[in-house]
PDB file of C-alpha atoms in Angstrom:
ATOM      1  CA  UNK H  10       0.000   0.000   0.000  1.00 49.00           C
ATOM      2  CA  UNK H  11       1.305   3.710  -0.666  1.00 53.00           C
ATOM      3  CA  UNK H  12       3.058   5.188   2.244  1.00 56.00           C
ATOM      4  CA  UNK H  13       0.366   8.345   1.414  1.00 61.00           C
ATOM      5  CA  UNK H  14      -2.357   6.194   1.582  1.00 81.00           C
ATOM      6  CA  UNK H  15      -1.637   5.674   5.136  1.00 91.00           C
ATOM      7  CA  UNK H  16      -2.298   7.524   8.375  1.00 92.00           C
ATOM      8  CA  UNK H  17      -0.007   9.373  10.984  1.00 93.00           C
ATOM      9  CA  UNK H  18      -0.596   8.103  14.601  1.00 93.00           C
ATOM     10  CA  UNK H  19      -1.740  10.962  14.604  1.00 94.00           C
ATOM     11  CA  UNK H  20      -4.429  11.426  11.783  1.00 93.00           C
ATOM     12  CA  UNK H  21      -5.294   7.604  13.488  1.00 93.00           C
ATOM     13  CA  UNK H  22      -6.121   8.849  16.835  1.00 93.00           C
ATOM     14  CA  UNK H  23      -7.986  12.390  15.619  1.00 94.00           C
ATOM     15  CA  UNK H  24     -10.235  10.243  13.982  1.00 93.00           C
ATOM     16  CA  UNK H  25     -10.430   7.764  16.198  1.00 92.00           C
ATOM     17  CA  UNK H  26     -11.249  10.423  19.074  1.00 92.00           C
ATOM     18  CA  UNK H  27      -8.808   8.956  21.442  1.00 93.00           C
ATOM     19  CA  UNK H  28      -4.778  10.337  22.389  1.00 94.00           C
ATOM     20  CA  UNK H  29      -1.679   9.649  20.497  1.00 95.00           C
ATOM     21  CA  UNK H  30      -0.645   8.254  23.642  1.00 96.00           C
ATOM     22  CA  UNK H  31      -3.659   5.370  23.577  1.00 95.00           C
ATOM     23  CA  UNK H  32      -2.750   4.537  19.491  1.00 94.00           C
ATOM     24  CA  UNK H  33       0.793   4.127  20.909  1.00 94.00           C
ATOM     25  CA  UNK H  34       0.373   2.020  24.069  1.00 95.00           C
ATOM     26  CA  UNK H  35      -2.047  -0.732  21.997  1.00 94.00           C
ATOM     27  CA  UNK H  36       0.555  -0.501  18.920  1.00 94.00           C
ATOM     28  CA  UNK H  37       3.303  -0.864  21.653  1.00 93.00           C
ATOM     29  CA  UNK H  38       1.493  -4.422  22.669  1.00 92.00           C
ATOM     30  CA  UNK H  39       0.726  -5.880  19.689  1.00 91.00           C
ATOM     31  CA  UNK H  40      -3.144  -4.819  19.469  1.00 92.00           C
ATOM     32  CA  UNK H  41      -3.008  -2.500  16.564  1.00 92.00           C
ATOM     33  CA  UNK H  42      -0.138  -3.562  13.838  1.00 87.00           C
ATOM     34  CA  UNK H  43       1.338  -0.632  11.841  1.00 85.00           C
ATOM     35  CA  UNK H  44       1.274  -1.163   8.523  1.00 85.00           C
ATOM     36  CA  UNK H  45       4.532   0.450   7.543  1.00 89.00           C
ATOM     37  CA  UNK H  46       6.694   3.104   8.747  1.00 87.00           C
ATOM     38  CA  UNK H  47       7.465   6.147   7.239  1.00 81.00           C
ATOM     39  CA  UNK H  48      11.431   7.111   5.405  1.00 74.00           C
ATOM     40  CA  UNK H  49      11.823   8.991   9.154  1.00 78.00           C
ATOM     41  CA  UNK H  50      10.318   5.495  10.813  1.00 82.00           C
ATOM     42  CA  UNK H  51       7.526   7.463  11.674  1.00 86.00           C
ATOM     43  CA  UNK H  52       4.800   4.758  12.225  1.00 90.00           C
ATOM     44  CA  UNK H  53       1.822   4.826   9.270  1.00 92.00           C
ATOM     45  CA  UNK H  54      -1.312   2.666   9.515  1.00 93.00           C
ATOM     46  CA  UNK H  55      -3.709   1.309   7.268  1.00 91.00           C
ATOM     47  CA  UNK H  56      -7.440   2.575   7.098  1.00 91.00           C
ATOM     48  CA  UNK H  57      -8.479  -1.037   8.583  1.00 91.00           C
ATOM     49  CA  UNK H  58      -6.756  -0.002  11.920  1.00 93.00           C
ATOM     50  CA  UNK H  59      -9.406   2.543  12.831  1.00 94.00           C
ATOM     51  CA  UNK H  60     -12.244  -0.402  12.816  1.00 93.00           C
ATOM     52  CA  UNK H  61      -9.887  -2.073  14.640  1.00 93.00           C
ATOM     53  CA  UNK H  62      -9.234   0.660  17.310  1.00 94.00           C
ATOM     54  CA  UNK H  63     -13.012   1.004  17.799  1.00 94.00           C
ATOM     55  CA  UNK H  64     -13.285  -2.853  18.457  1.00 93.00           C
ATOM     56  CA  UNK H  65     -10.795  -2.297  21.330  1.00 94.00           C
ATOM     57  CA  UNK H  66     -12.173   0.593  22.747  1.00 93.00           C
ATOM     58  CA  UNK H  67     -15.548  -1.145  22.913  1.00 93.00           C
ATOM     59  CA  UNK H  68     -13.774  -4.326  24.424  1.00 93.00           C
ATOM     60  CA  UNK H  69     -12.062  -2.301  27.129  1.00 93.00           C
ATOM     61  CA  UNK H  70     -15.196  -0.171  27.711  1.00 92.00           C
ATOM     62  CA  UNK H  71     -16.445  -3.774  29.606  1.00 90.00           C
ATOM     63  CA  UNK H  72     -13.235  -3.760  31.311  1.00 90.00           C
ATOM     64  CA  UNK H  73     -11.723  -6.683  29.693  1.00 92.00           C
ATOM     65  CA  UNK H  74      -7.578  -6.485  30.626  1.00 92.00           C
ATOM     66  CA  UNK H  75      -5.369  -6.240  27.665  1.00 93.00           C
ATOM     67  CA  UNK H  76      -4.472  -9.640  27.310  1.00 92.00           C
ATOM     68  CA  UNK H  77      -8.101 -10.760  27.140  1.00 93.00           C
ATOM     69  CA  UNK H  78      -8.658  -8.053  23.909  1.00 94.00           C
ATOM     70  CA  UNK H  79      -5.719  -9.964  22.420  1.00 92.00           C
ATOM     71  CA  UNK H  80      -7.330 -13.226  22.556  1.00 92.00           C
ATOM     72  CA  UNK H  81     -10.589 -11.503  20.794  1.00 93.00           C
ATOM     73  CA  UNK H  82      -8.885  -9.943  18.066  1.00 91.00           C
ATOM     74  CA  UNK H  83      -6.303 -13.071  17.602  1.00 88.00           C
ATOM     75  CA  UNK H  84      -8.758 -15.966  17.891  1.00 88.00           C
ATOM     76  CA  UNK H  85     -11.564 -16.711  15.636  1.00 84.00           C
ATOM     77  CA  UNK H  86     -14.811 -17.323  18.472  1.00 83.00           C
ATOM     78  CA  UNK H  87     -12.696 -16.246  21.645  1.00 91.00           C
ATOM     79  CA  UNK H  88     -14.875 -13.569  21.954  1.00 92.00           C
ATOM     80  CA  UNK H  89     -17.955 -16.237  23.468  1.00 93.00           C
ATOM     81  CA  UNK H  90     -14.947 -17.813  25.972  1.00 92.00           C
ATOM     82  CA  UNK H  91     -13.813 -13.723  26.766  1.00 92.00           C
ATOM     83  CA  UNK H  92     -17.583 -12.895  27.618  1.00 92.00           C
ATOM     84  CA  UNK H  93     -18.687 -15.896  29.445  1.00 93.00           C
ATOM     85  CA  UNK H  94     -15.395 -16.009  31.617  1.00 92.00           C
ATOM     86  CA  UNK H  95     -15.614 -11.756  31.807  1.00 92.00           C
ATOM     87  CA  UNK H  96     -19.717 -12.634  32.994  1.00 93.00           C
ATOM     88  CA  UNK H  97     -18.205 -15.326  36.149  1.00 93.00           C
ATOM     89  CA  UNK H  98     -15.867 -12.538  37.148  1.00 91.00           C
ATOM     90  CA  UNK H  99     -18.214 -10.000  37.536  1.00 92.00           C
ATOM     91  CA  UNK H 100     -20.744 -12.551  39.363  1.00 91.00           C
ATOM     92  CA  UNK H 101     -18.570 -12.985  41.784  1.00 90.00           C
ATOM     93  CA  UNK H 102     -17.656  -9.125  42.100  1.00 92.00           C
ATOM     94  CA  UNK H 103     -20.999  -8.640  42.694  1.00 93.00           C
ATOM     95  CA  UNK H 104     -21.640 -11.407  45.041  1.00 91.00           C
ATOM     96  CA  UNK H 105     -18.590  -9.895  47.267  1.00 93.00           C
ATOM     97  CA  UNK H 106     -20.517  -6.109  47.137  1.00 95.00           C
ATOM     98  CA  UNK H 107     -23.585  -7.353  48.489  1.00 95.00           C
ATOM     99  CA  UNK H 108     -22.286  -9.374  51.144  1.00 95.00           C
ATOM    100  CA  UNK H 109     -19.898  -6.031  52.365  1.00 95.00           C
ATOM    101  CA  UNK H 110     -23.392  -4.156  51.789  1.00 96.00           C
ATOM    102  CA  UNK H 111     -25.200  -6.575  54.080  1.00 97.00           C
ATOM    103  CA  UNK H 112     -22.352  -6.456  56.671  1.00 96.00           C
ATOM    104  CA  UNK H 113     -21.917  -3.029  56.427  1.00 96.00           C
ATOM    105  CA  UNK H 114     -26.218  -3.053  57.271  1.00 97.00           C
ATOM    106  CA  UNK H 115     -25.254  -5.483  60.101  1.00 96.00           C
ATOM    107  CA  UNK H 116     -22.292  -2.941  62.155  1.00 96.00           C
ATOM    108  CA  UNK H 117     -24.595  -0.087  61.536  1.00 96.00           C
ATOM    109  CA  UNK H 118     -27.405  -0.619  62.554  1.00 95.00           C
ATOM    110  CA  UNK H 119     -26.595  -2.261  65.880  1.00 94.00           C
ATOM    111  CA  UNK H 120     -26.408  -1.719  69.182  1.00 94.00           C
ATOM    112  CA  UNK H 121     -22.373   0.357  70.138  1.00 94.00           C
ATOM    113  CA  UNK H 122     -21.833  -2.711  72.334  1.00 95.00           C
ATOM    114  CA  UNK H 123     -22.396  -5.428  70.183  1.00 95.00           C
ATOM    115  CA  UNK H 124     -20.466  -3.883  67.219  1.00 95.00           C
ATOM    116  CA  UNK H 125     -16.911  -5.043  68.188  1.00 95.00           C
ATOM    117  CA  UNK H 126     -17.914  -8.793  68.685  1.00 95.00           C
ATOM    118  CA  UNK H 127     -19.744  -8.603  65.067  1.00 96.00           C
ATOM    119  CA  UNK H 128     -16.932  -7.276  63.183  1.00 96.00           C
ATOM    120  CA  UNK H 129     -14.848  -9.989  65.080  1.00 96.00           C
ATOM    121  CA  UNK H 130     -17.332 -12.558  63.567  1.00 96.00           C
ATOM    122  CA  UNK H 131     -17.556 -10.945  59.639  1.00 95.00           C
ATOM    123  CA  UNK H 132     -14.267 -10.161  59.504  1.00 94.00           C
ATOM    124  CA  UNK H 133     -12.934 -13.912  59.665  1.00 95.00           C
ATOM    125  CA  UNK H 134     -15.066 -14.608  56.490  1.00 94.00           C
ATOM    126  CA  UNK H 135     -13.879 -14.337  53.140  1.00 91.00           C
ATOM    127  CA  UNK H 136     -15.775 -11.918  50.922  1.00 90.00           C
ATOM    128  CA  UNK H 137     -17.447 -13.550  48.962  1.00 88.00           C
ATOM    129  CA  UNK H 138     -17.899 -16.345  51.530  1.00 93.00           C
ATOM    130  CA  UNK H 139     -16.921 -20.119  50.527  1.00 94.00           C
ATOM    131  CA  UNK H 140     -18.151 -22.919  52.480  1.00 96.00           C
ATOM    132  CA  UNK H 141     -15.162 -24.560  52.484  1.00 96.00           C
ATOM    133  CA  UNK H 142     -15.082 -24.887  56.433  1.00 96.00           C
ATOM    134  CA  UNK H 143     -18.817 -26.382  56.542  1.00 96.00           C
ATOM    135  CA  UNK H 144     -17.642 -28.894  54.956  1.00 96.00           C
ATOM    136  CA  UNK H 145     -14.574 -29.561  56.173  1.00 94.00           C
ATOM    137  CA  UNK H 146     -16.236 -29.808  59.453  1.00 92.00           C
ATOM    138  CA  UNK H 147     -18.973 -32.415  58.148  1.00 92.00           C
ATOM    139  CA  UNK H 148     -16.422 -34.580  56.757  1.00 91.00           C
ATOM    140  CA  UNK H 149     -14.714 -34.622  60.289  1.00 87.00           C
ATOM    141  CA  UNK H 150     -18.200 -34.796  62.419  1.00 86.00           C
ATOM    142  CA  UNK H 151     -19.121 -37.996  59.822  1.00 89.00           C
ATOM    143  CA  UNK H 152     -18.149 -41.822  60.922  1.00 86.00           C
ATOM    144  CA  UNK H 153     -14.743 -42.189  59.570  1.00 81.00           C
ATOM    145  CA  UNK H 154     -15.869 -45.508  57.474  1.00 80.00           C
ATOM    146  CA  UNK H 155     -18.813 -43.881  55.766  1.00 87.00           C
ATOM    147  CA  UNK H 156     -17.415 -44.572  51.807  1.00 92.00           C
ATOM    148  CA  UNK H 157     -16.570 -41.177  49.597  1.00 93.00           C
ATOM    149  CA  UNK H 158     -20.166 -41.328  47.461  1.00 94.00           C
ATOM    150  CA  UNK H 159     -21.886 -41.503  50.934  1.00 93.00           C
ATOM    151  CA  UNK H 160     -19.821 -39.129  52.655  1.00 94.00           C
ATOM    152  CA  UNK H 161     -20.294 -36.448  49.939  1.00 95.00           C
ATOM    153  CA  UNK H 162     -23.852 -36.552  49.183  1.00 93.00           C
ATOM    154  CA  UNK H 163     -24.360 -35.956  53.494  1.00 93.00           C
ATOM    155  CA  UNK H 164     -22.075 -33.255  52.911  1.00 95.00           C
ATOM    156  CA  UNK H 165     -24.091 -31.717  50.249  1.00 94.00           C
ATOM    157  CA  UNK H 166     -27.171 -32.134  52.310  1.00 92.00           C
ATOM    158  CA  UNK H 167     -25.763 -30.606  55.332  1.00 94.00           C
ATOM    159  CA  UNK H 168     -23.895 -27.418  54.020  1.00 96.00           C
ATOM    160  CA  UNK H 169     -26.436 -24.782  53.140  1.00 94.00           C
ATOM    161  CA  UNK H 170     -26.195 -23.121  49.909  1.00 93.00           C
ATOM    162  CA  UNK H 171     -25.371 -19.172  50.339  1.00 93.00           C
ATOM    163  CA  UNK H 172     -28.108 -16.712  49.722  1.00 92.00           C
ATOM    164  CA  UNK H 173     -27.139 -14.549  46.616  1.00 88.00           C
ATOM    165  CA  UNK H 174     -28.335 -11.379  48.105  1.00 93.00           C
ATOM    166  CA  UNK H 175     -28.322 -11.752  52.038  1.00 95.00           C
ATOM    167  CA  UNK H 176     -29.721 -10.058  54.806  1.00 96.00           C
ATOM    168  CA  UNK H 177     -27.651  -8.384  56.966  1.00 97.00           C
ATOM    169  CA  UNK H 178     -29.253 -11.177  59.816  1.00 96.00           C
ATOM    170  CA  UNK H 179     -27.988 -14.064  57.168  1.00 96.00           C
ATOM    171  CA  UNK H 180     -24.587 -12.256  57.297  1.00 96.00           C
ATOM    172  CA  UNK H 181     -24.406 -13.048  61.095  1.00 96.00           C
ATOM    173  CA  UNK H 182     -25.852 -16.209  60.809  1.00 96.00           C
ATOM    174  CA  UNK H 183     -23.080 -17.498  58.634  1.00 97.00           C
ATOM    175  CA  UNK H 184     -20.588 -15.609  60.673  1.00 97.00           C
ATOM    176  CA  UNK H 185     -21.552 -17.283  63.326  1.00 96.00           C
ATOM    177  CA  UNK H 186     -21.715 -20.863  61.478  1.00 95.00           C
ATOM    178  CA  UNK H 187     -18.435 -20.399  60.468  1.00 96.00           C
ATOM    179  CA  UNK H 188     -17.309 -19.907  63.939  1.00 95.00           C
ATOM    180  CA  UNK H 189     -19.076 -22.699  65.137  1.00 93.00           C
ATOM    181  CA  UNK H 190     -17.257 -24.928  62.950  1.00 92.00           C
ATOM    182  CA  UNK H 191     -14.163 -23.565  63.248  1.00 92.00           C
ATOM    183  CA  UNK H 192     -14.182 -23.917  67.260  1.00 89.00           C
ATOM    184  CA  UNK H 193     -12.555 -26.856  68.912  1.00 80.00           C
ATOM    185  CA  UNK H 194     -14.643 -29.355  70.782  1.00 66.00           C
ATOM    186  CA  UNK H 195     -16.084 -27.888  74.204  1.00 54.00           C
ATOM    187  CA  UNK H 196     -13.570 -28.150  77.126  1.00 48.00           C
ATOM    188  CA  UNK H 197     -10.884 -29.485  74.675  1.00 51.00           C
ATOM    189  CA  UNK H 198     -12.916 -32.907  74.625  1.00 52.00           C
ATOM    190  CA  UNK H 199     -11.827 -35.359  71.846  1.00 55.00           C
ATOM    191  CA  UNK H 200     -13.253 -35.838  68.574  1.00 53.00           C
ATOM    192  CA  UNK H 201     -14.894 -39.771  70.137  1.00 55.00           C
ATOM    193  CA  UNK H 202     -16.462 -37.377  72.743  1.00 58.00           C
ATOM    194  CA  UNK H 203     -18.045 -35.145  70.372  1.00 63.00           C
ATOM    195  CA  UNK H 204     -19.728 -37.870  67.917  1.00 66.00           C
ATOM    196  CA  UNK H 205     -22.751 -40.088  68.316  1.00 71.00           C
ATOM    197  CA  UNK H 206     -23.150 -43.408  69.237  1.00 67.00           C
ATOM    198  CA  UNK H 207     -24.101 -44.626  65.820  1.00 65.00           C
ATOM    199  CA  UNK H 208     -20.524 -42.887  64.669  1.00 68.00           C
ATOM    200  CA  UNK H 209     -18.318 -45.491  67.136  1.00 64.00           C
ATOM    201  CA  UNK H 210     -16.681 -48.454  65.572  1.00 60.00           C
ATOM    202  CA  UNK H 211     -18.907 -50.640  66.672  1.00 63.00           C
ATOM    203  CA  UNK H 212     -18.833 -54.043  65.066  1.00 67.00           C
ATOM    204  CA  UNK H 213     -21.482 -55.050  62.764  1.00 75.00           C
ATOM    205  CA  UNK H 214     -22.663 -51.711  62.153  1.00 83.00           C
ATOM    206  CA  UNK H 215     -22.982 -50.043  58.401  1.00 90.00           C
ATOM    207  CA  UNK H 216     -22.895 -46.706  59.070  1.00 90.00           C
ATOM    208  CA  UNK H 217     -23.456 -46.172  54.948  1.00 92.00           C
ATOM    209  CA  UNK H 218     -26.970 -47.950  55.097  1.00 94.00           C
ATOM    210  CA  UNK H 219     -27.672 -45.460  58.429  1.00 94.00           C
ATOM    211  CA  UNK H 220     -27.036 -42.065  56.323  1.00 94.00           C
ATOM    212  CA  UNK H 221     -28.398 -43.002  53.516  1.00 95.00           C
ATOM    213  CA  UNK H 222     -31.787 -44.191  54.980  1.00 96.00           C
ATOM    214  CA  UNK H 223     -31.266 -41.066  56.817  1.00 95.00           C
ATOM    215  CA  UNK H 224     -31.207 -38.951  53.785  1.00 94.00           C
ATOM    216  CA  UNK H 225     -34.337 -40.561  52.217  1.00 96.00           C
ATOM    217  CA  UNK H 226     -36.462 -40.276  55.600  1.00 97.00           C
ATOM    218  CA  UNK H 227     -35.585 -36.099  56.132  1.00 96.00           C
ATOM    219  CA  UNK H 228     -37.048 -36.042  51.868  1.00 95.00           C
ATOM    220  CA  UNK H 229     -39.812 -37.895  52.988  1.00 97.00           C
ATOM    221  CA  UNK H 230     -40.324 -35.667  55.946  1.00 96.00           C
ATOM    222  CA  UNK H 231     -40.045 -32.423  54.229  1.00 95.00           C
ATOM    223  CA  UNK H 232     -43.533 -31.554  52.916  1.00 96.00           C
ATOM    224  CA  UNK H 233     -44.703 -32.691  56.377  1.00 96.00           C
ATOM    225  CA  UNK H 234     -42.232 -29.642  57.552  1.00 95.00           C
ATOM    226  CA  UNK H 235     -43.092 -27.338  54.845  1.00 94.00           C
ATOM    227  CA  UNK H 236     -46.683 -27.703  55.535  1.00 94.00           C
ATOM    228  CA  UNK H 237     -46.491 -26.959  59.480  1.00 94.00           C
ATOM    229  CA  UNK H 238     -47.648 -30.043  60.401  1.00 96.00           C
ATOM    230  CA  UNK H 239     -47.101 -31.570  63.954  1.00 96.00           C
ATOM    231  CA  UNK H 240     -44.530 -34.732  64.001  1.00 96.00           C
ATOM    232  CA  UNK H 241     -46.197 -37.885  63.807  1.00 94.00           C
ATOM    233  CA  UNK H 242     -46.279 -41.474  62.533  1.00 94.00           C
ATOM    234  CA  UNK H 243     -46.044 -42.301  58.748  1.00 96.00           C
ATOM    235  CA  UNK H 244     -43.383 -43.019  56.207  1.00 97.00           C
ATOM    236  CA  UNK H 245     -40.892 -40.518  57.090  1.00 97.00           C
ATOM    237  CA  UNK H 246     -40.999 -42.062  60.514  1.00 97.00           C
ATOM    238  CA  UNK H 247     -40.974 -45.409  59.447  1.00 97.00           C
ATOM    239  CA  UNK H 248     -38.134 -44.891  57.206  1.00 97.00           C
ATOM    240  CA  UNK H 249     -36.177 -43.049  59.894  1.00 97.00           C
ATOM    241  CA  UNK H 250     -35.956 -45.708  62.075  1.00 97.00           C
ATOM    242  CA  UNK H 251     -35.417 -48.470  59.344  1.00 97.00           C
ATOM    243  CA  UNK H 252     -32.212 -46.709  59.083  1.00 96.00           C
ATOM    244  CA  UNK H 253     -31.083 -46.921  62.366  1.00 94.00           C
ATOM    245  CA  UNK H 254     -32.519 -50.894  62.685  1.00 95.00           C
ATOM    246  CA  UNK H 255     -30.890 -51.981  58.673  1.00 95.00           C
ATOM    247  CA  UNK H 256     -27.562 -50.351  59.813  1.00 93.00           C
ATOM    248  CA  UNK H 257     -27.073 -52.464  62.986  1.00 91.00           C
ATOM    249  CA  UNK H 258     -28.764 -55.488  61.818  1.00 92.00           C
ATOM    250  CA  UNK H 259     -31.571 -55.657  64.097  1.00 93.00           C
ATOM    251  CA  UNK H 260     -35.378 -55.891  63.873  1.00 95.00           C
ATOM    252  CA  UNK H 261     -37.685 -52.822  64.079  1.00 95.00           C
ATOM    253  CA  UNK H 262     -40.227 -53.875  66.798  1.00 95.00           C
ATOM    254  CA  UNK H 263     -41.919 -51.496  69.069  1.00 94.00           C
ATOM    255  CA  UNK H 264     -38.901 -52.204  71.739  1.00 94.00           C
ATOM    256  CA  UNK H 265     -36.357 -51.193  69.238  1.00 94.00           C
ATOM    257  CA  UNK H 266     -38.220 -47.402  68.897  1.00 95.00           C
ATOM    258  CA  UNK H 267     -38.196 -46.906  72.594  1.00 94.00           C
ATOM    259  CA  UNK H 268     -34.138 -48.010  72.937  1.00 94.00           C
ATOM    260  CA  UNK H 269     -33.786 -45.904  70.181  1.00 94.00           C
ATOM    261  CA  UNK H 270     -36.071 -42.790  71.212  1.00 94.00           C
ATOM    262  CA  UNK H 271     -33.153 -43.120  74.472  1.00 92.00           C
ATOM    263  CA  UNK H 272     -30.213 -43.529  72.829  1.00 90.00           C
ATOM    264  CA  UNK H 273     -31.314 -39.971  70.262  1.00 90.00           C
ATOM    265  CA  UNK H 274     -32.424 -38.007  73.188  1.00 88.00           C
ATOM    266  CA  UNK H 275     -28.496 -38.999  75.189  1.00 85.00           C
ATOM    267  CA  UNK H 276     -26.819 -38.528  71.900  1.00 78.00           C
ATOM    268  CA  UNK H 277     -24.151 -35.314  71.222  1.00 76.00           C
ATOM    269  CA  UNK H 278     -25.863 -33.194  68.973  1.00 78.00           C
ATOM    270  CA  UNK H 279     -24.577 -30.044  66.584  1.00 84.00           C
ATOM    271  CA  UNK H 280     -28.151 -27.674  67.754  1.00 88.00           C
ATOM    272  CA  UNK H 281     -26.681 -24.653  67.417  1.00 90.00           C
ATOM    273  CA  UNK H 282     -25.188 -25.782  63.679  1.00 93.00           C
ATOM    274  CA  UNK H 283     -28.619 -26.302  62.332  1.00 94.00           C
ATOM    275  CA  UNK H 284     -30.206 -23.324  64.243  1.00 92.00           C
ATOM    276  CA  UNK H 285     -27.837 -21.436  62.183  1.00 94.00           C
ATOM    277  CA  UNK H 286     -28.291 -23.076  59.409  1.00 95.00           C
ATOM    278  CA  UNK H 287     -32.210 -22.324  59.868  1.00 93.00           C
ATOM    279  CA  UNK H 288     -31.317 -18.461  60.220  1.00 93.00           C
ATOM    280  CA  UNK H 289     -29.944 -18.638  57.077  1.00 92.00           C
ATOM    281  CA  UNK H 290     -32.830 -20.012  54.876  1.00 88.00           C
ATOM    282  CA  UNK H 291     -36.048 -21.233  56.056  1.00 82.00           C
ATOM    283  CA  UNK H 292     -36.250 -24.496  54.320  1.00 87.00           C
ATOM    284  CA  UNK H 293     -36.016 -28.111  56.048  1.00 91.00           C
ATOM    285  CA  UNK H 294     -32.588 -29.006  56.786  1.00 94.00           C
ATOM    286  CA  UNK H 295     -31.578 -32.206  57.883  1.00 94.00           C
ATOM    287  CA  UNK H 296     -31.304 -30.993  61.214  1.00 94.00           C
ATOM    288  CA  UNK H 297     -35.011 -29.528  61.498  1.00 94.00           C
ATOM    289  CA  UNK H 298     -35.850 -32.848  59.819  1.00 96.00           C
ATOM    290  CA  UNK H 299     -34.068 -35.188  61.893  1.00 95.00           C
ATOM    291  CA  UNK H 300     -35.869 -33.137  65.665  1.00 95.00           C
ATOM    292  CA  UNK H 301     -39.457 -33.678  63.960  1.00 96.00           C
ATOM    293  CA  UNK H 302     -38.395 -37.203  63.573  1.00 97.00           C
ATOM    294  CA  UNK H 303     -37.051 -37.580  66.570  1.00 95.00           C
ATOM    295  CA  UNK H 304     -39.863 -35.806  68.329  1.00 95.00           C
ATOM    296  CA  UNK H 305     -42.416 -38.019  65.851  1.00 96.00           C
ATOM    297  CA  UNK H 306     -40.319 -41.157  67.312  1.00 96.00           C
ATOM    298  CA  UNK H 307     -40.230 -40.041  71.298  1.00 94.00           C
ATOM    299  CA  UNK H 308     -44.575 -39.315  71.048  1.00 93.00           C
ATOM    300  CA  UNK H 309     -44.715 -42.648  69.753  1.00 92.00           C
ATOM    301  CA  UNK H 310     -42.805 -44.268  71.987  1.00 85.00           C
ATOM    302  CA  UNK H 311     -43.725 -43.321  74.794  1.00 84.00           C
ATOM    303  CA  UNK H 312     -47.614 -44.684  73.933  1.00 75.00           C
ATOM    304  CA  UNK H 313     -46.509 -48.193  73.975  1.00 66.00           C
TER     305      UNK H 313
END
């Protein structure tokens, strides 16, 4: 192409309505190739570079970084990849401002003397917030010879998902969960002291059989919870304590339910877990589940 058929970096960035300075720094990078250079080596661009320009403009308008424009402009469909990895970013970006908004809510508009302990409590959460410890603490709290597909799908039952535009109350809530699980057993007690019986290594018993009937009876007892009703007998109940009677290889007979109905109420239990959990979204949780089963369990047995 003729040298006069070509633009200044100048002429380029009048028309362009940008600065010499921007023509330079994406020419400098790669993003906008010169198409010769003038007998001074004064740099001279085709008329193809403005379009160009304008594409890159409008890519850094959404505030992709430079690299990312690269990938557009080099890579036939990269620009799908660019947006849809551009669209997690700014998920999560926005996840992270409403959470500080909700805190923010939370230290303002409380009492002066409960502010200290509350920022405590937030600020040893991530923003966004992961649930990373929730689990980790599940996995711990779980029999240690419960197999992997087991172990996981309790998991995923028992960590609560995070509400995408909480409450400055949900804020606390998790603050608190996450302190919860992050605590060492009370009065440095061992991790034996802190499970249930039906966690022991006791011989004979399956704890696999026990969660996963467990699993099945809080789905079965859901609508039940949803609905307000009172705990009572049915097939929630009945498959509750199948569970516990498959698991250690024993019959279900109406002695059985009142051994059992003894053994739940003696049991360590993780209350304030699941009342926190219940702060945080109102739906049935395996721990509201498992008290109106329990409760269902202890009316029954004690009318035989």
């Amino acid at each position: 192409m003729p040298t006069e058929s070509l633009w200044s970096i100048g002429e380029l960035a009048e028309r362009a309505g940008v600065t010499v300075k921007t023509v330079r720094f994406y020419s400098d990078r790669g993003l906008l190739p010169e198409a010769a250079r003038s007998a001074g080596g004064h740099r001279r661009y085709g008329h193809d570079a403005l379009d160009r320009l304008r594409t890159i403009r409008a890519l850094r308008t959404l505030d992709l970084p430079v690299p990312d424009v690269g990938r557009v402009l080099g890579t036939d469909g990269a620009l799908e990849d660019v947006v849809t990895e551009r669209l997690r970013d700014v998920g999560t970006q926005l996840a992270a401002l409403r959470w500080r908004e909700a805190a923010l809510r939370l230290l303002h508009d409380c009492a002066p003397e409960e502010r200290v302990e509350r920022l405590r409590l937030v600020g040893a959460v991530t923003v966004p917030p992961n649930t990373d410890a929730l689990a980790r603490f599940w996995r711990r709290w779980l029999p240690p010879r419960l197999p992997a597909r087991v172990r996981s799908a309790v998991v995923e039952q028992a960590v609560p998902a995070l509400p995408d535009e909480p409450a400055p109350h949900q804020v606390l809530a998790f603050a608190r969960l996450h302190a919860f699980v992050t605590a060492p057993c009370p009065g440095g007690a061992t991790r034996d002291d802190c499970q249930p019986a039906a966690h022991r290594d006791l011989d004979g018993f399956r704890p696999a059989v026990l969660y996963t009937g467990l699993g099945e009876a809080f789905t079965l007892a859901a609508p039940a919870i949803r609905a307000g009703r009172a705990p009572g007998a049915g097939e929630a109940l009945d498959c509750f304590v199948a569970a516990y009677a498959t698991a250690g290889g024993v019959r279900d007979t109406p002695g059985f339910r009142a051994g059992l109905s003894r053994v739940l109420a003696a049991d360590p239990r993780v209350d304030r877990y699941w009342q926190l959990v219940t702060d945080l979204s109102a739906e049935p949780n395996p721990g509201t589940s498992h008290d109106w089963l329990r409760s269902a369990l202890t009316a029954q047995a004690a009318g035989y």
